[in-house]
mmCIF file of C-alpha atoms in Angstrom:
data_model
loop_
_atom_site.group_PDB
_atom_site.id
_atom_site.type_symbol
_atom_site.label_atom_id
_atom_site.label_comp_id
_atom_site.label_asym_id
_atom_site.label_seq_id
_atom_site.Cartn_x
_atom_site.Cartn_y
_atom_site.Cartn_z
ATOM 1 C CA MET C 606 18.412 7.032 45.519
ATOM 2 C CA GLU C 607 15.253 8.915 46.143
ATOM 3 C CA LEU C 608 11.231 8.760 44.611
ATOM 4 C CA ALA C 609 12.178 11.416 41.936
ATOM 5 C CA GLU C 610 14.868 9.655 40.813
ATOM 6 C CA GLY C 611 14.056 5.991 40.945
ATOM 7 C CA LYS C 612 10.777 7.844 39.000
ATOM 8 C CA GLN C 613 12.252 9.214 36.231
ATOM 9 C CA LYS C 614 13.999 5.439 36.333
ATOM 10 C CA PHE C 615 11.530 3.493 35.591
ATOM 11 C CA ILE C 616 9.522 6.063 33.605
ATOM 12 C CA GLU C 617 12.953 6.228 31.229
ATOM 13 C CA ALA C 618 13.026 2.265 31.130
ATOM 14 C CA TRP C 619 9.909 1.798 30.735
ATOM 15 C CA GLY C 620 9.792 3.751 27.629
ATOM 16 C CA LYS C 621 12.292 2.011 26.078
ATOM 17 C CA LEU C 622 11.633 -1.101 26.399
ATOM 18 C CA GLY C 623 7.176 -0.670 25.169
ATOM 19 C CA SER C 624 9.635 0.904 22.316
ATOM 20 C CA GLU C 625 11.515 -3.476 21.351
ATOM 21 C CA TRP C 626 8.077 -4.583 22.423
ATOM 22 C CA GLY C 627 7.348 -2.204 19.335
ATOM 23 C CA ILE C 628 4.985 0.879 20.823
ATOM 24 C CA ASN C 629 5.568 4.724 20.360
ATOM 25 C CA ARG C 630 8.339 5.598 23.037
ATOM 26 C CA THR C 631 6.036 8.054 24.516
ATOM 27 C CA MET C 632 2.846 6.247 25.043
ATOM 28 C CA ALA C 633 4.634 3.621 26.944
ATOM 29 C CA GLN C 634 6.141 6.896 29.385
ATOM 30 C CA VAL C 635 2.156 8.057 29.675
ATOM 31 C CA HIS C 636 1.521 4.583 30.801
ATOM 32 C CA ALA C 637 4.883 3.954 33.204
ATOM 33 C CA LEU C 638 3.537 7.891 34.536
ATOM 34 C CA LEU C 639 0.286 6.716 35.087
ATOM 35 C CA LEU C 640 0.883 3.612 36.265
ATOM 36 C CA ILE C 641 3.313 4.608 39.816
ATOM 37 C CA SER C 642 0.727 7.829 40.336
ATOM 38 C CA PRO C 643 -2.104 7.311 43.003
ATOM 39 C CA GLU C 644 -4.041 9.238 41.447
ATOM 40 C CA ALA C 645 -5.558 10.153 38.114
ATOM 41 C CA LEU C 646 -3.674 12.932 36.237
ATOM 42 C CA THR C 647 -4.849 15.223 34.230
ATOM 43 C CA THR C 648 -3.493 15.885 30.429
ATOM 44 C CA GLU C 649 -1.674 19.216 31.444
ATOM 45 C CA GLU C 650 0.030 17.447 34.062
ATOM 46 C CA ILE C 651 0.995 14.443 31.645
ATOM 47 C CA MET C 652 2.132 17.245 30.003
ATOM 48 C CA GLU C 653 4.331 18.739 32.271
ATOM 49 C CA THR C 654 6.008 15.997 33.788
ATOM 50 C CA LEU C 655 7.115 14.643 30.657
ATOM 51 C CA ASN C 656 7.606 17.172 28.883
ATOM 52 C CA ILE C 657 5.536 16.495 25.649
ATOM 53 C CA SER C 658 3.432 18.789 23.741
ATOM 54 C CA ARG C 659 -0.841 18.947 23.949
ATOM 55 C CA GLY C 660 -0.457 17.050 20.826
ATOM 56 C CA ASN C 661 1.413 14.308 21.641
ATOM 57 C CA ALA C 662 -0.315 13.983 25.087
ATOM 58 C CA ASN C 663 -3.860 13.525 23.600
ATOM 59 C CA MET C 664 -3.050 10.835 20.635
ATOM 60 C CA THR C 665 -1.330 9.026 23.027
ATOM 61 C CA LEU C 666 -3.391 9.018 25.909
ATOM 62 C CA ARG C 667 -6.361 7.985 22.759
ATOM 63 C CA ASP C 668 -3.921 5.166 22.177
ATOM 64 C CA LEU C 669 -3.853 3.611 25.510
ATOM 65 C CA ILE C 670 -7.665 4.602 26.192
ATOM 66 C CA GLY C 671 -7.530 2.643 23.103
ATOM 67 C CA TRP C 672 -5.925 -0.503 23.882
ATOM 68 C CA GLY C 673 -7.345 -0.531 27.301
ATOM 69 C CA LEU C 674 -4.875 0.488 29.078
ATOM 70 C CA ILE C 675 -5.563 3.790 30.679
ATOM 71 C CA GLU C 676 -9.194 5.490 31.630
ATOM 72 C CA LYS C 677 -10.915 8.489 30.905
ATOM 73 C CA GLN C 678 -12.183 10.086 34.452
ATOM 74 C CA HIS C 679 -14.476 12.947 35.212
ATOM 75 C CA LYS C 680 -14.514 14.858 38.441
ATOM 76 C CA ALA C 681 -18.071 16.398 39.990
ATOM 77 C CA GLY C 682 -17.566 19.874 39.134
ATOM 78 C CA GLU C 683 -14.452 19.790 37.335
ATOM 79 C CA ARG C 684 -14.462 20.693 33.259
ATOM 80 C CA LYS C 685 -10.989 18.918 32.913
ATOM 81 C CA GLU C 686 -10.595 15.379 31.870
ATOM 82 C CA TYR C 687 -8.500 12.522 34.313
ATOM 83 C CA PHE C 688 -6.561 9.688 33.266
ATOM 84 C CA PHE C 689 -6.005 6.403 35.477
ATOM 85 C CA ALA C 690 -4.037 3.509 34.674
ATOM 86 C CA ASP C 691 -4.928 -0.300 35.681
ATOM 87 C CA LYS C 692 -2.228 -1.209 38.241
ATOM 88 C CA ASP C 693 -2.856 -4.764 38.066
ATOM 89 C CA THR C 694 0.224 -6.050 36.271
ATOM 90 C CA TRP C 695 -1.459 -9.370 35.223
ATOM 91 C CA ASN C 696 -4.747 -7.476 33.300
ATOM 92 C CA ILE C 697 -2.253 -5.375 32.035
ATOM 93 C CA ALA C 698 -0.014 -8.179 30.794
ATOM 94 C CA ARG C 699 -3.595 -9.765 29.386
ATOM 95 C CA GLN C 700 -4.917 -6.758 27.806
ATOM 96 C CA VAL C 701 -1.268 -6.739 26.276
ATOM 97 C CA ALA C 702 -1.748 -9.581 25.008
ATOM 98 C CA LYS C 703 -5.039 -9.115 23.481
ATOM 99 C CA GLU C 704 -4.218 -6.479 21.489
ATOM 100 C CA ARG C 705 -1.557 -8.117 20.016
ATOM 101 C CA ARG C 706 -2.772 -10.497 19.190
ATOM 102 C CA LYS C 707 -5.718 -9.013 17.775
ATOM 103 C CA ARG C 708 -3.337 -5.979 15.649
ATOM 104 C CA GLU C 709 -0.451 -8.800 14.881
ATOM 105 C CA LEU C 710 -1.235 -12.422 15.477
ATOM 106 C CA ASP C 711 -4.326 -12.397 13.579
ATOM 107 C CA PRO C 712 -4.147 -10.647 10.715
ATOM 108 C CA VAL C 713 -1.243 -13.369 10.529
ATOM 109 C CA LEU C 714 -3.166 -16.457 10.969
ATOM 110 C CA LYS C 715 -5.032 -15.316 7.996
ATOM 111 C CA ILE C 716 -2.866 -14.478 5.708
ATOM 112 C CA LEU C 717 -1.375 -18.498 6.701
ATOM 113 C CA ALA C 718 -5.051 -19.677 6.754
ATOM 114 C CA GLU C 719 -5.107 -18.690 2.723
ATOM 115 C CA LEU C 720 -2.106 -19.736 1.444
ATOM 116 C CA SER C 721 -2.102 -23.246 2.966
ATOM 117 C CA GLN C 722 -5.749 -23.979 0.861
ATOM 118 C CA LEU C 723 -2.970 -23.517 -1.838
ATOM 119 C CA GLU C 724 -2.732 -25.872 -4.774
ATOM 120 C CA GLY C 725 0.070 -26.794 -6.485
ATOM 121 C CA ASP C 726 2.080 -30.287 -7.477
ATOM 122 C CA LYS C 727 3.519 -32.009 -4.366
ATOM 123 C CA LYS C 728 6.300 -33.870 -6.937
ATOM 124 C CA ASP C 729 7.338 -29.929 -7.557
ATOM 125 C CA PRO C 730 10.854 -28.998 -5.506
ATOM 126 C CA GLN C 731 9.439 -25.505 -5.331
ATOM 127 C CA PHE C 732 5.863 -26.443 -4.416
ATOM 128 C CA ALA C 733 6.862 -28.650 -1.394
ATOM 129 C CA THR C 734 8.747 -26.208 0.478
ATOM 130 C CA PHE C 735 6.884 -23.065 0.187
ATOM 131 C CA ASN C 736 3.569 -25.736 0.870
ATOM 132 C CA LYS C 737 5.733 -27.031 4.149
ATOM 133 C CA SER C 738 7.221 -24.052 5.783
ATOM 134 C CA ILE C 739 3.837 -22.252 5.036
ATOM 135 C CA ASN C 740 2.228 -25.814 7.125
ATOM 136 C CA ASP C 741 4.772 -25.182 9.843
ATOM 137 C CA ILE C 742 4.780 -21.909 10.176
ATOM 138 C CA ASN C 743 0.611 -22.182 10.683
ATOM 139 C CA LYS C 744 0.887 -24.796 12.733
ATOM 140 C CA LEU C 745 3.583 -22.801 15.372
ATOM 141 C CA ALA C 746 1.042 -19.478 14.935
ATOM 142 C CA LYS C 747 -2.217 -21.465 16.017
ATOM 143 C CA ASN C 748 0.279 -23.155 18.974
ATOM 144 C CA VAL C 749 0.715 -19.444 19.809
ATOM 145 C CA ASP C 750 -2.543 -18.548 19.622
ATOM 146 C CA LYS C 751 -3.820 -21.147 22.156
ATOM 147 C CA THR C 752 -1.216 -20.617 24.313
ATOM 148 C CA LEU C 753 -2.206 -16.980 23.881
ATOM 149 C CA ASP C 754 -6.362 -17.579 24.395
ATOM 150 C CA THR C 755 -4.836 -20.098 27.809
ATOM 151 C CA MET C 756 -3.575 -17.064 29.334
ATOM 152 C CA LEU C 757 -6.279 -14.602 28.313
ATOM 153 C CA LYS C 758 -8.874 -16.891 29.955
ATOM 154 C CA ALA C 759 -6.563 -17.723 33.029
ATOM 155 C CA GLU C 760 -6.114 -16.625 36.501
ATOM 156 C CA GLU C 761 -2.842 -15.791 37.234
ATOM 157 C CA SER C 762 -1.718 -18.094 39.896
ATOM 158 C CA TRP C 763 -2.958 -21.175 37.452
ATOM 159 C CA PHE C 764 -1.379 -19.294 34.391
ATOM 160 C CA TRP C 765 2.236 -19.354 35.645
ATOM 161 C CA SER C 766 1.967 -22.301 37.869
ATOM 162 C CA SER C 767 1.332 -24.438 34.521
ATOM 163 C CA ILE C 768 4.603 -23.043 32.697
ATOM 164 C CA PHE C 769 6.407 -23.579 35.195
ATOM 165 C CA LYS C 770 5.728 -27.066 35.025
ATOM 166 C CA ILE C 771 6.419 -27.184 30.971
ATOM 167 C CA PHE C 772 9.901 -26.350 32.562
ATOM 168 C CA LYS C 773 10.654 -28.364 34.820
#
């Protein structure tokens, strides 16, 4: 396999993986392109390489900046904007976890906290089942949140060695 074919295969695979994680396929593909590019790319270079429209490219680049996965750079004497992705996979994993926590887990934790305060007759099977389910889900969600918090604060080597100890 030649380098160009390998790059294309990676971009397609990263796009598919991103869409399975609930991230827009184009967003994941632009991120993949920037991950494997040794230098920052312009919007035009991204559009040409991935065959996407300017509107799609601009929206996707804004989203990636919002997720904290890429940075916008300016080169002295040039009007064009350049985009660059952090190549450190641990930083990428932490940033994605942080964003997903903010967008997905935090709202669920808020709702579960409200629902766990629900009052009712503990002898009523409907209430008892509802209350147990909510409390169990809340406990699980809080444990996931604590694990994410540990990941976000941890150094990569410490985190993985801790995870591997759990599975021994």
